[in-house]
Amino acid sequence: MRSYLIGVLLVVCFGATSVAAQKVAIRVAPQTDAPQISRHIYGHFAEHLGRCIYGGFYVGEDSEIPNTAGVRNDVVTALKELQIPNLRWPGGCFADTYHWKDGIGPKEDRPSILNIWWGNVKEDNSFGTHEFLNMCELLGTEPYLSANVGSGTPQEFTDWIKYTNHPAGSSPMPDLREENGREEPWKVKFWGVGNEAWGCGGNMRPEYYADLYRRFATFATDWNNSDGLVRIASGASSSDYNWTEVLMKNIPHQLIEAIALHHYSVIDWGNKGPSTEFSTEQYFRIMQQALRMEDLIQRHVAIMDKYDENKKVALFVDEWGGWYDVEPGTNPGFLYQQNTMRDAMVAGATLNIFNNHADRVKMANLAQAVNVLQAVILTEEEKMLLTPTYHVMRMYSVHQDATLLPLAFESPVYTFNGESLPAVSASASVDEEGAVHFSLVNIDAEKVHTIELDVAALNLSKVSGEILTSAALQDHNTFEHPDKIMPKAFTKTTFKAGKIQLEVPPFSVIVLTGTK
C-alpha cells in the first residue's frame, strides 16, 4: 500500500482479486485554508505544428467546411463545451522563430517562411495575431502568447504587447492595429517570455536566460505592472531542478508572475512506441512517467518555496501529455497520434495531481488541442471526433475555480513484473453552489477497486456520476466509429449512513457529484 495525503474520508479496498480487503479510515480535513483550483489548470496549447492550426482550427474563409472567419465551427463548439479557460500560441519551438509582424496586414502581403521545426513545410502566416485573438474571443477563452526571445528582441516583444493591449491612438502600434481592422485592444494578460530556452529556444544556460528574461520582462510593462500582465519565465524540462533554482534565485520577484515546467509522458525519445497497438509493459511505463508528475511538482515547488514562501510566483505546467510514435504513413514532423483509454488514464491522473497542488500550480496546458500529440480533437477534412482525453477534460471541468477538498487515502498498488504504482488517483472540490465533486481514476490494467467515501461531515443527500471506460486499454474513437468511447451515467453507487461505496473498473475514470 502507498499512502498519500492529498481529507474527506476516503477508504480504498482491494478488488475481488486481492487476497484480503483492507480499509483505511481517514478524518475529514479542515477546509478553511484550502486553495481554489484555478480554471487555468484546464488550459490548452495550439502550435504551428502539423495539422493543429491549418486543417485543425483554421480552414480559411473559402472552405466548404462550416466556419466563422476561417475557424471551424465544429471545433469551436466542442472546445466551448470544455469551457477551455486559456489557449497558448504560437508555440512551442515555433515561437522562437516566429516574428509576429509577419502575420498581420493583408494576407496576400504576408511573407512565407519554412517551418524548420515541424516537417519543413511552408508557413504562409495566414493565421496570425488577429486570427488567433479573434478566435479566442469566439471560444470565450483567454489567450496566452509565447513571445520570441530566442531570435527576437525586447523591442519586438514590447511592440507586440502595445499592438495587442494599448488603447487606440496611444502610440504607433495601436495605430497599426487600427489600420489592420481592429480599433479596440484585446488586452492579453498571459505572456510567455520565450519557450524552452534550455533547448529549441536558444540552448541557453539558466544563468544567461535569467539575465535575458530580466531584460525582456523589464520593458513589458511599467514599474508596478499596472497592466496586470502575467509574465511567464521559460521553465525547466522535467527534473532539471537547477534551472528552477537559478531562475528563482536570480530573477527579482517583482519581474515575474509565473515559471513554467514541461514534462511529457514518454517511454524513450528514440523509441516512443505506438499510440494504439501498445503492450501492457508500454502502458505501465507511460503511467510511470505520467505519475512522475507528482514528484516533479513537489520538488520544483520545494525550490520555489525557498525563495518565495508566500507563493507569489505561480507554477505553470504549460506543456504536458503523452508522446508516442506518429501514426504510420504520416509526416514524422507532424506529431499526429491516436488517443486511447491509456490517454484517458494519463489525463485523469495528471489533472488530479494538478488539482491537489492548486496552491502553487495555477495553469497547465495539455499538448496539444487538435491533431497533435495528446489531442482532445482529431479532424480529417470535414470530419471531426472527440478523443477519450476530451471526455476526461469535460468531466473534470466541474473542478474549475472550485475550492480544493483535500483527500487522504492509501492507494492499492498496480503491479507489473515486480514493479508497482499507486492504482487509485483522486481529487475533490466544492463549488460555489456547495456541490462536491470527486474525480476517481483506477489505472490498474486488470483489477477492480472498491472505494468507500465517508461524506457524513458534508451533509450530502444524493449523489450522481459519470464513468469513462471501455473493454480494452487500446480502444479509441475513429472517424468511422467516433462514439466508441463515450462517458455514461454511473449509477452503481450505494449511499448509506453518510458513506458512498462504489467499484471502479480497471482503467476507468469516474466523476461523482454530491449535493445536499
Protein backbone atom coordinates (compact mmCIF):
# COMPACT_ATOMS: atom_id res chain seq x y z
CA MET A 1 0.00 0.00 0.00
CA ARG A 2 1.16 3.54 -0.70
CA SER A 3 -0.02 6.44 1.43
CA TYR A 4 -0.87 9.89 0.08
CA LEU A 5 -2.09 12.97 1.89
CA ILE A 6 -3.66 14.76 -0.89
CA GLY A 7 -9.15 14.93 3.88
CA VAL A 8 -12.57 13.91 3.29
CA LEU A 9 -12.70 10.33 4.40
CA LEU A 10 -11.65 8.07 1.57
CA VAL A 11 -11.48 4.33 2.10
CA VAL A 12 -9.85 2.23 -0.59
CA CYS A 13 -10.24 -1.55 -0.73
CA PHE A 14 -8.59 -4.12 -2.94
CA GLY A 15 -10.89 -5.66 -5.52
CA ALA A 16 -12.06 -9.23 -5.59
CA THR A 17 -8.75 -10.49 -6.97
CA SER A 18 -6.94 -9.31 -3.82
CA VAL A 19 -6.04 -11.74 -1.05
CA ALA A 20 -7.81 -9.67 1.62
CA ALA A 21 -9.82 -6.48 1.68
CA GLN A 22 -8.19 -3.60 3.53
CA LYS A 23 -9.91 -0.44 4.66
CA VAL A 24 -8.38 2.80 5.80
CA ALA A 25 -10.49 5.38 7.66
CA ILE A 26 -9.23 8.98 7.39
CA ARG A 27 -10.69 12.03 9.13
CA VAL A 28 -12.27 14.93 7.29
CA ALA A 29 -9.56 17.58 6.86
CA PRO A 30 -10.24 21.27 7.59
CA GLN A 31 -11.15 23.36 4.56
CA THR A 32 -10.60 26.86 5.94
CA ASP A 33 -7.35 27.50 4.07
CA ALA A 34 -7.86 25.22 1.07
CA PRO A 35 -6.87 26.85 -2.22
CA GLN A 36 -9.06 27.45 -5.21
CA ILE A 37 -8.44 25.14 -8.16
CA SER A 38 -7.67 27.64 -10.89
CA ARG A 39 -9.70 27.07 -14.02
CA HIS A 40 -6.49 27.74 -15.92
CA ILE A 41 -5.22 24.29 -14.92
CA TYR A 42 -7.54 23.07 -17.70
CA GLY A 43 -5.77 25.08 -20.41
CA HIS A 44 -4.77 24.04 -23.92
CA PHE A 45 -1.98 24.61 -26.41
CA ALA A 46 -2.02 25.31 -30.17
CA GLU A 47 1.25 25.42 -32.10
CA HIS A 48 2.01 25.92 -35.76
CA LEU A 49 2.78 22.22 -35.98
CA GLY A 50 1.37 19.65 -38.34
CA ARG A 51 -2.40 19.98 -38.65
CA CYS A 52 -3.06 21.74 -35.36
CA ILE A 53 -3.66 25.20 -36.82
CA TYR A 54 -4.16 24.59 -40.54
CA GLY A 55 -6.88 21.98 -41.06
CA GLY A 56 -7.44 21.68 -37.34
CA PHE A 57 -8.53 25.06 -36.02
CA TYR A 58 -8.33 27.00 -39.26
CA VAL A 59 -9.58 26.07 -42.73
CA GLY A 60 -9.90 29.55 -44.26
CA GLU A 61 -12.99 31.52 -45.11
CA ASP A 62 -13.35 29.91 -48.55
CA SER A 63 -13.55 26.37 -47.16
CA GLU A 64 -16.66 24.27 -47.65
CA ILE A 65 -16.26 23.16 -44.04
CA PRO A 66 -18.60 25.37 -41.95
CA ASN A 67 -16.52 28.12 -40.38
CA THR A 68 -16.55 31.56 -38.82
CA ALA A 69 -13.81 33.80 -40.22
CA GLY A 70 -11.99 30.64 -41.29
CA VAL A 71 -12.20 28.88 -37.90
CA ARG A 72 -14.02 25.53 -37.89
CA ASN A 73 -17.44 25.82 -36.24
CA ASP A 74 -17.40 22.21 -35.02
CA VAL A 75 -14.08 22.71 -33.24
CA VAL A 76 -15.33 25.92 -31.63
CA THR A 77 -18.50 24.21 -30.39
CA ALA A 78 -16.56 21.28 -28.95
CA LEU A 79 -14.00 23.44 -27.16
CA LYS A 80 -16.67 25.74 -25.74
CA GLU A 81 -18.29 22.63 -24.26
CA LEU A 82 -14.99 22.03 -22.44
CA GLN A 83 -15.05 25.61 -21.12
CA ILE A 84 -11.39 25.95 -22.05
CA PRO A 85 -10.01 28.78 -19.92
CA ASN A 86 -6.91 29.65 -21.97
CA LEU A 87 -5.11 28.77 -25.19
CA ARG A 88 -1.34 29.02 -25.62
CA TRP A 89 0.04 30.10 -29.04
CA PRO A 90 2.07 30.12 -31.36
CA GLY A 91 4.45 27.62 -29.73
CA GLY A 92 6.33 25.66 -28.65
CA CYS A 93 9.57 25.65 -30.57
CA PHE A 94 7.86 27.60 -33.34
CA ALA A 95 7.50 30.61 -31.02
CA ASP A 96 11.21 31.46 -31.02
CA THR A 97 11.35 31.64 -34.81
CA TYR A 98 8.02 33.49 -35.11
CA HIS A 99 8.03 37.20 -35.87
CA TRP A 100 4.55 38.47 -35.19
CA LYS A 101 4.61 41.30 -37.71
CA ASP A 102 4.83 38.68 -40.48
CA GLY A 103 1.30 37.61 -39.51
CA ILE A 104 -0.61 40.90 -39.69
CA GLY A 105 -1.97 43.01 -42.54
CA PRO A 106 -3.39 41.80 -45.87
CA LYS A 107 -2.81 38.07 -46.20
CA GLU A 108 -1.52 38.38 -49.73
CA ASP A 109 1.27 40.63 -48.44
CA ARG A 110 2.39 38.40 -45.59
CA PRO A 111 5.77 36.72 -46.10
CA SER A 112 6.12 32.97 -46.01
CA ILE A 113 8.71 31.06 -44.02
CA LEU A 114 9.85 27.46 -43.78
CA ASN A 115 8.74 25.76 -40.56
CA ILE A 116 12.10 24.13 -39.81
CA TRP A 117 10.93 22.63 -36.53
CA TRP A 118 7.94 20.70 -37.73
CA GLY A 119 8.09 18.92 -41.06
CA ASN A 120 9.93 21.57 -43.11
CA VAL A 121 6.65 22.79 -44.58
CA LYS A 122 5.72 26.22 -45.83
CA GLU A 123 4.15 28.58 -43.27
CA ASP A 124 2.27 31.31 -45.13
CA ASN A 125 1.34 33.29 -42.00
CA SER A 126 -2.32 33.40 -43.00
CA PHE A 127 -3.16 32.63 -39.36
CA GLY A 128 -1.62 35.41 -37.31
CA THR A 129 -2.29 37.67 -34.34
CA HIS A 130 -5.72 38.92 -35.43
CA GLU A 131 -6.91 35.46 -36.43
CA PHE A 132 -5.75 33.90 -33.16
CA LEU A 133 -7.02 36.58 -30.80
CA ASN A 134 -10.35 36.85 -32.59
CA MET A 135 -10.64 33.06 -32.38
CA CYS A 136 -10.06 33.28 -28.62
CA GLU A 137 -12.95 35.71 -28.39
CA LEU A 138 -15.06 33.24 -30.39
CA LEU A 139 -14.06 30.47 -27.97
CA GLY A 140 -14.60 32.65 -24.90
CA THR A 141 -11.08 31.85 -23.73
CA GLU A 142 -8.06 33.85 -22.60
CA PRO A 143 -5.08 33.98 -24.95
CA TYR A 144 -1.59 33.07 -23.79
CA LEU A 145 1.03 34.42 -26.18
CA SER A 146 4.53 32.93 -26.24
CA ALA A 147 6.93 35.65 -27.33
CA ASN A 148 10.09 35.20 -29.37
CA VAL A 149 13.16 35.53 -27.14
CA GLY A 150 15.47 33.12 -28.97
CA SER A 151 15.67 35.08 -32.22
CA GLY A 152 13.68 38.16 -31.25
CA THR A 153 14.38 41.40 -29.40
CA PRO A 154 12.86 43.28 -26.45
CA GLN A 155 11.63 45.86 -28.98
CA GLU A 156 9.71 43.21 -30.94
CA PHE A 157 8.28 41.85 -27.68
CA THR A 158 7.11 45.19 -26.34
CA ASP A 159 5.70 46.19 -29.74
CA TRP A 160 3.53 43.06 -29.65
CA ILE A 161 2.26 43.99 -26.21
CA LYS A 162 1.47 47.51 -27.37
CA TYR A 163 -0.21 46.20 -30.53
CA THR A 164 -2.50 43.84 -28.62
CA ASN A 165 -3.09 45.77 -25.40
CA HIS A 166 -2.62 49.53 -25.62
CA PRO A 167 -5.59 51.83 -26.24
CA ALA A 168 -6.38 53.21 -29.68
CA GLY A 169 -4.45 56.33 -30.62
CA SER A 170 -1.87 55.99 -27.86
CA SER A 171 1.16 55.06 -29.97
CA PRO A 172 2.18 53.77 -33.43
CA MET A 173 1.42 50.11 -32.59
CA PRO A 174 -2.27 50.68 -31.73
CA ASP A 175 -2.49 52.87 -34.83
CA LEU A 176 -1.15 49.96 -36.89
CA ARG A 177 -3.68 47.65 -35.24
CA GLU A 178 -6.47 50.01 -36.26
CA GLU A 179 -5.14 50.14 -39.83
CA ASN A 180 -5.45 46.36 -39.85
CA GLY A 181 -9.11 46.47 -38.84
CA ARG A 182 -9.13 46.34 -35.04
CA GLU A 183 -9.67 49.51 -33.01
CA GLU A 184 -10.13 48.14 -29.50
CA PRO A 185 -7.29 46.22 -27.81
CA TRP A 186 -7.64 42.53 -26.95
CA LYS A 187 -5.97 43.03 -23.54
CA VAL A 188 -3.82 39.91 -23.49
CA LYS A 189 -2.86 39.01 -19.92
CA PHE A 190 -0.59 35.95 -20.24
CA TRP A 191 2.85 36.42 -21.84
CA GLY A 192 5.45 33.70 -22.14
CA VAL A 193 8.96 35.16 -22.23
CA GLY A 194 10.43 32.59 -24.61
CA ASN A 195 9.92 28.84 -24.73
CA GLU A 196 12.25 26.02 -23.73
CA ALA A 197 15.22 28.36 -23.55
CA TRP A 198 17.32 25.36 -22.48
CA GLY A 199 16.63 23.72 -25.89
CA CYS A 200 14.97 24.86 -29.10
CA GLY A 201 14.52 28.34 -27.61
CA GLY A 202 18.26 29.02 -27.76
CA ASN A 203 20.18 26.26 -25.96
CA MET A 204 20.88 28.72 -23.16
CA ARG A 205 22.41 28.24 -19.75
CA PRO A 206 19.97 29.11 -16.93
CA GLU A 207 22.20 31.99 -15.76
CA TYR A 208 22.20 33.51 -19.25
CA TYR A 209 18.46 33.08 -19.68
CA ALA A 210 17.74 34.59 -16.25
CA ASP A 211 19.59 37.77 -17.28
CA LEU A 212 17.86 37.81 -20.68
CA TYR A 213 14.47 37.29 -19.03
CA ARG A 214 15.08 40.25 -16.71
CA ARG A 215 15.75 42.45 -19.71
CA PHE A 216 12.63 41.39 -21.64
CA ALA A 217 10.37 41.48 -18.59
CA THR A 218 11.54 44.97 -17.60
CA PHE A 219 10.19 46.52 -20.78
CA ALA A 220 6.91 44.60 -20.82
CA THR A 221 5.08 46.98 -18.50
CA ASP A 222 5.63 49.84 -16.06
CA TRP A 223 7.29 49.96 -12.61
CA ASN A 224 4.33 48.42 -10.81
CA ASN A 225 2.95 46.21 -13.60
CA SER A 226 -0.23 48.28 -13.51
CA ASP A 227 -1.29 46.47 -16.70
CA GLY A 228 -1.67 43.29 -14.64
CA LEU A 229 0.40 41.20 -17.03
CA VAL A 230 1.40 37.66 -16.11
CA ARG A 231 4.99 37.26 -17.28
CA ILE A 232 5.95 33.60 -17.53
CA ALA A 233 9.59 32.52 -17.44
CA SER A 234 10.63 29.62 -19.64
CA GLY A 235 10.97 26.87 -17.06
CA ALA A 236 12.61 23.52 -16.59
CA SER A 237 12.35 20.31 -18.53
CA SER A 238 11.12 17.59 -16.16
CA SER A 239 13.77 17.09 -13.43
CA ASP A 240 16.13 19.97 -14.25
CA TYR A 241 15.87 21.35 -10.73
CA ASN A 242 18.95 23.52 -11.18
CA TRP A 243 17.08 25.51 -13.85
CA THR A 244 14.30 26.36 -11.40
CA GLU A 245 16.83 27.16 -8.67
CA VAL A 246 18.81 29.59 -10.83
CA LEU A 247 15.71 31.40 -12.07
CA MET A 248 14.08 31.71 -8.66
CA LYS A 249 17.35 32.94 -7.17
CA ASN A 250 18.32 35.43 -9.89
CA ILE A 251 15.07 36.92 -11.20
CA PRO A 252 13.66 39.69 -8.96
CA HIS A 253 10.18 38.62 -7.98
CA GLN A 254 8.64 41.92 -8.99
CA LEU A 255 9.56 40.96 -12.58
CA ILE A 256 7.97 37.51 -12.65
CA GLU A 257 4.48 36.18 -12.06
CA ALA A 258 4.97 32.54 -13.08
CA ILE A 259 7.60 30.00 -14.01
CA ALA A 260 6.91 27.16 -16.44
CA LEU A 261 7.55 23.42 -16.29
CA HIS A 262 7.40 20.95 -19.20
CA HIS A 263 7.00 17.20 -18.73
CA TYR A 264 5.85 14.61 -21.24
CA SER A 265 4.89 11.01 -20.62
CA VAL A 266 7.29 9.26 -22.97
CA ILE A 267 8.99 5.87 -22.73
CA ASP A 268 12.14 6.56 -24.75
CA TRP A 269 12.72 9.55 -27.00
CA GLY A 270 14.36 7.23 -29.54
CA ASN A 271 11.62 4.59 -29.40
CA LYS A 272 8.40 6.07 -28.10
CA GLY A 273 6.15 3.16 -29.03
CA PRO A 274 2.81 3.07 -30.88
CA SER A 275 -0.23 5.09 -29.88
CA THR A 276 -2.71 2.21 -30.18
CA GLU A 277 -1.00 -1.19 -30.55
CA PHE A 278 0.96 -0.95 -27.32
CA SER A 279 1.76 -3.70 -24.83
CA THR A 280 0.90 -3.87 -21.14
CA GLU A 281 4.54 -3.11 -20.39
CA GLN A 282 4.43 0.01 -22.57
CA TYR A 283 1.26 1.08 -20.79
CA PHE A 284 2.91 0.63 -17.40
CA ARG A 285 5.98 2.63 -18.49
CA ILE A 286 3.85 5.51 -19.74
CA MET A 287 1.93 5.59 -16.45
CA GLN A 288 5.22 5.65 -14.56
CA GLN A 289 6.12 8.80 -16.45
CA ALA A 290 2.67 10.34 -16.02
CA LEU A 291 2.62 9.74 -12.25
CA ARG A 292 6.14 11.10 -12.01
CA MET A 293 4.45 14.50 -12.27
CA GLU A 294 3.68 14.27 -8.53
CA ASP A 295 7.35 14.06 -7.56
CA LEU A 296 8.38 16.69 -10.11
CA ILE A 297 5.89 19.23 -8.80
CA GLN A 298 6.79 18.53 -5.18
CA ARG A 299 10.49 19.04 -5.83
CA HIS A 300 10.19 22.11 -8.05
CA VAL A 301 7.74 23.66 -5.56
CA ALA A 302 10.17 22.97 -2.69
CA ILE A 303 12.78 25.01 -4.57
CA MET A 304 10.28 27.78 -5.26
CA ASP A 305 9.28 27.82 -1.58
CA LYS A 306 12.90 28.52 -0.59
CA TYR A 307 12.81 31.84 -2.42
CA ASP A 308 9.08 32.60 -2.38
CA GLU A 309 7.47 31.30 0.82
CA ASN A 310 4.32 33.37 0.22
CA LYS A 311 3.76 31.68 -3.15
CA LYS A 312 3.63 34.88 -5.17
CA VAL A 313 5.18 33.17 -8.20
CA ALA A 314 2.92 30.53 -9.74
CA LEU A 315 3.97 27.27 -11.36
CA PHE A 316 2.57 26.83 -14.89
CA VAL A 317 2.91 23.30 -16.33
CA ASP A 318 2.33 24.69 -19.80
CA GLU A 319 3.27 21.54 -21.72
CA TRP A 320 2.25 18.05 -20.63
CA GLY A 321 0.76 14.88 -22.07
CA GLY A 322 1.54 11.55 -23.72
CA TRP A 323 4.03 11.42 -26.60
CA TYR A 324 4.20 8.36 -28.87
CA ASP A 325 5.37 7.48 -32.37
CA VAL A 326 3.33 9.13 -35.11
CA GLU A 327 0.61 7.22 -36.91
CA PRO A 328 2.02 5.06 -39.74
CA GLY A 329 2.16 6.87 -43.06
CA THR A 330 2.02 10.38 -41.58
CA ASN A 331 4.70 13.08 -41.62
CA PRO A 332 7.05 12.38 -38.68
CA GLY A 333 7.27 16.13 -38.06
CA PHE A 334 3.51 16.49 -37.65
CA LEU A 335 3.29 14.51 -34.37
CA TYR A 336 -0.13 13.09 -35.24
CA GLN A 337 -1.12 10.25 -32.90
CA GLN A 338 -4.29 8.45 -31.89
CA ASN A 339 -5.78 8.68 -28.42
CA THR A 340 -6.86 5.65 -26.36
CA MET A 341 -8.03 4.74 -22.87
CA ARG A 342 -4.34 4.92 -21.91
CA ASP A 343 -4.51 8.65 -22.64
CA ALA A 344 -7.65 8.93 -20.50
CA MET A 345 -5.61 7.44 -17.63
CA VAL A 346 -2.76 9.91 -18.24
CA ALA A 347 -5.20 12.82 -18.32
CA GLY A 348 -7.26 11.82 -15.29
CA ALA A 349 -4.28 11.06 -13.06
CA THR A 350 -2.34 14.15 -14.13
CA LEU A 351 -5.26 16.51 -13.62
CA ASN A 352 -5.79 15.06 -10.13
CA ILE A 353 -2.15 15.87 -9.36
CA PHE A 354 -2.59 19.45 -10.57
CA ASN A 355 -5.80 19.87 -8.56
CA ASN A 356 -4.09 18.62 -5.41
CA HIS A 357 -1.26 21.15 -5.86
CA ALA A 358 -3.59 24.07 -6.55
CA ASP A 359 -1.78 26.25 -4.01
CA ARG A 360 1.14 26.64 -6.44
CA VAL A 361 0.01 25.15 -9.78
CA LYS A 362 -2.15 27.85 -11.33
CA MET A 363 -2.07 26.90 -15.00
CA ALA A 364 -1.43 23.85 -17.15
CA ASN A 365 -1.64 23.36 -20.90
CA LEU A 366 -2.28 19.98 -22.48
CA ALA A 367 -0.22 19.40 -25.61
CA GLN A 368 -1.97 19.89 -27.95
CA ALA A 369 -5.57 20.82 -28.66
CA VAL A 370 -6.14 19.46 -32.20
CA ASN A 371 -4.38 16.76 -34.28
CA VAL A 372 -1.06 16.91 -32.38
CA LEU A 373 0.19 14.68 -29.51
CA GLN A 374 -2.46 14.04 -26.82
CA ALA A 375 -5.14 15.97 -28.64
CA VAL A 376 -8.70 16.39 -27.43
CA ILE A 377 -9.92 16.70 -31.03
CA LEU A 378 -8.91 14.94 -34.25
CA THR A 379 -10.02 16.10 -37.70
CA GLU A 380 -9.89 14.63 -41.18
CA GLU A 381 -11.12 17.07 -43.80
CA GLU A 382 -14.76 17.74 -42.86
CA LYS A 383 -14.88 15.00 -40.20
CA MET A 384 -14.15 15.55 -36.51
CA LEU A 385 -14.00 13.29 -33.47
CA LEU A 386 -13.63 13.75 -29.74
CA THR A 387 -10.96 11.66 -28.03
CA PRO A 388 -11.08 9.92 -24.64
CA THR A 389 -8.88 12.75 -23.34
CA TYR A 390 -11.55 15.24 -24.42
CA HIS A 391 -14.15 13.38 -22.38
CA VAL A 392 -11.94 13.36 -19.27
CA MET A 393 -11.36 17.11 -19.62
CA ARG A 394 -15.11 17.69 -19.97
CA MET A 395 -15.92 15.50 -16.95
CA TYR A 396 -13.28 17.29 -14.84
CA SER A 397 -14.49 20.77 -15.82
CA VAL A 398 -16.60 20.76 -12.62
CA HIS A 399 -13.38 21.48 -10.71
CA GLN A 400 -12.71 24.78 -12.47
CA ASP A 401 -12.49 27.59 -9.90
CA ALA A 402 -13.92 25.31 -7.19
CA THR A 403 -12.31 25.04 -3.75
CA LEU A 404 -9.99 22.10 -3.24
CA LEU A 405 -11.23 19.48 -0.79
CA PRO A 406 -8.06 17.72 0.36
CA LEU A 407 -8.19 13.93 0.40
CA ALA A 408 -6.15 11.49 2.47
CA PHE A 409 -6.00 7.85 1.47
CA GLU A 410 -3.88 4.79 0.99
CA SER A 411 -3.88 3.51 -2.53
CA PRO A 412 -3.66 -0.14 -3.51
CA VAL A 413 -0.83 -0.84 -5.90
CA TYR A 414 -0.88 -1.72 -9.58
CA THR A 415 1.91 -4.24 -10.03
CA PHE A 416 3.67 -5.30 -13.22
CA ASN A 417 6.76 -7.52 -13.37
CA GLY A 418 7.65 -6.80 -9.78
CA GLU A 419 7.26 -3.02 -10.05
CA SER A 420 4.34 -1.10 -8.61
CA LEU A 421 2.45 2.14 -9.00
CA PRO A 422 -0.44 3.61 -6.98
CA ALA A 423 -3.55 2.25 -8.70
CA VAL A 424 -6.03 4.85 -7.49
CA SER A 425 -5.81 8.57 -8.10
CA ALA A 426 -8.29 11.08 -6.72
CA SER A 427 -9.08 14.74 -6.16
CA ALA A 428 -12.13 16.60 -4.90
CA SER A 429 -13.60 20.09 -4.78
CA VAL A 430 -16.56 22.11 -3.56
CA ASP A 431 -18.12 24.60 -5.96
CA GLU A 432 -19.90 27.89 -5.25
CA GLU A 433 -23.30 26.15 -5.04
CA GLY A 434 -21.99 23.72 -2.42
CA ALA A 435 -21.87 20.69 -4.73
CA VAL A 436 -18.98 18.34 -4.01
CA HIS A 437 -17.13 16.73 -6.91
CA PHE A 438 -14.87 13.66 -6.70
CA SER A 439 -12.70 12.57 -9.63
CA LEU A 440 -11.50 8.99 -9.29
CA VAL A 441 -9.12 7.08 -11.55
CA ASN A 442 -8.17 3.40 -11.45
CA ILE A 443 -5.12 2.90 -13.68
CA ASP A 444 -4.88 -0.83 -12.89
CA ALA A 445 -4.99 -2.78 -16.15
CA GLU A 446 -6.75 -5.78 -14.53
CA LYS A 447 -8.25 -5.19 -11.09
CA VAL A 448 -11.47 -3.60 -9.96
CA HIS A 449 -11.01 -1.47 -6.85
CA THR A 450 -13.72 -0.71 -4.32
CA ILE A 451 -13.81 2.80 -2.92
CA GLU A 452 -15.75 3.99 0.11
CA LEU A 453 -16.14 7.71 0.66
CA ASP A 454 -17.17 8.86 4.13
CA VAL A 455 -19.03 12.08 3.37
CA ALA A 456 -21.05 12.30 6.62
CA ALA A 457 -19.45 15.62 7.54
CA LEU A 458 -20.52 17.12 4.22
CA ASN A 459 -24.27 16.62 4.81
CA LEU A 460 -24.90 15.29 1.32
CA SER A 461 -28.24 13.74 0.46
CA LYS A 462 -27.76 12.41 -3.07
CA VAL A 463 -25.03 11.51 -5.50
CA SER A 464 -24.79 11.20 -9.26
CA GLY A 465 -21.91 10.34 -11.53
CA GLU A 466 -20.36 9.66 -14.91
CA ILE A 467 -17.91 6.96 -15.98
CA LEU A 468 -15.49 6.68 -18.87
CA THR A 469 -14.41 3.11 -19.52
CA SER A 470 -14.01 0.59 -22.31
CA ALA A 471 -13.28 -3.07 -22.96
CA ALA A 472 -9.58 -2.64 -23.78
CA LEU A 473 -6.87 -0.12 -22.98
CA GLN A 474 -6.12 0.20 -26.68
CA ASP A 475 -9.71 1.19 -27.55
CA HIS A 476 -10.09 4.55 -29.29
CA ASN A 477 -12.54 6.57 -31.32
CA THR A 478 -12.18 6.59 -35.11
CA PHE A 479 -13.77 8.61 -37.86
CA GLU A 480 -15.78 5.50 -38.76
CA HIS A 481 -16.79 4.92 -35.11
CA PRO A 482 -16.41 8.30 -33.38
CA ASP A 483 -18.56 7.36 -30.37
CA LYS A 484 -16.95 4.06 -29.37
CA ILE A 485 -15.74 5.62 -26.13
CA MET A 486 -18.21 8.00 -24.50
CA PRO A 487 -18.99 8.92 -20.90
CA LYS A 488 -22.03 7.19 -19.50
CA ALA A 489 -24.14 7.81 -16.43
CA PHE A 490 -22.74 5.98 -13.42
CA THR A 491 -25.42 4.66 -11.08
CA LYS A 492 -23.63 1.79 -9.34
CA THR A 493 -23.16 3.53 -6.03
CA THR A 494 -24.58 2.77 -2.65
CA PHE A 495 -25.14 5.76 -0.37
CA LYS A 496 -25.94 4.80 3.19
CA ALA A 497 -25.19 6.26 6.63
CA GLY A 498 -23.08 9.04 5.15
CA LYS A 499 -20.92 6.71 3.07
CA ILE A 500 -20.70 6.32 -0.69
CA GLN A 501 -19.41 2.98 -1.92
CA LEU A 502 -18.59 2.08 -5.50
CA GLU A 503 -16.47 -0.21 -7.61
CA VAL A 504 -14.11 1.37 -10.12
CA PRO A 505 -13.40 -0.92 -13.09
CA PRO A 506 -9.88 -1.29 -14.50
CA PHE A 507 -8.58 1.71 -16.49
CA SER A 508 -11.64 3.82 -15.77
CA VAL A 509 -12.41 7.39 -14.77
CA ILE A 510 -15.40 8.26 -12.59
CA VAL A 511 -16.57 11.71 -11.56
CA LEU A 512 -19.15 11.85 -8.76
CA THR A 513 -21.20 14.87 -7.72
CA GLY A 514 -22.77 15.01 -4.28
CA THR A 515 -25.44 17.56 -3.36
CA LYS A 516 -27.35 18.45 -0.21
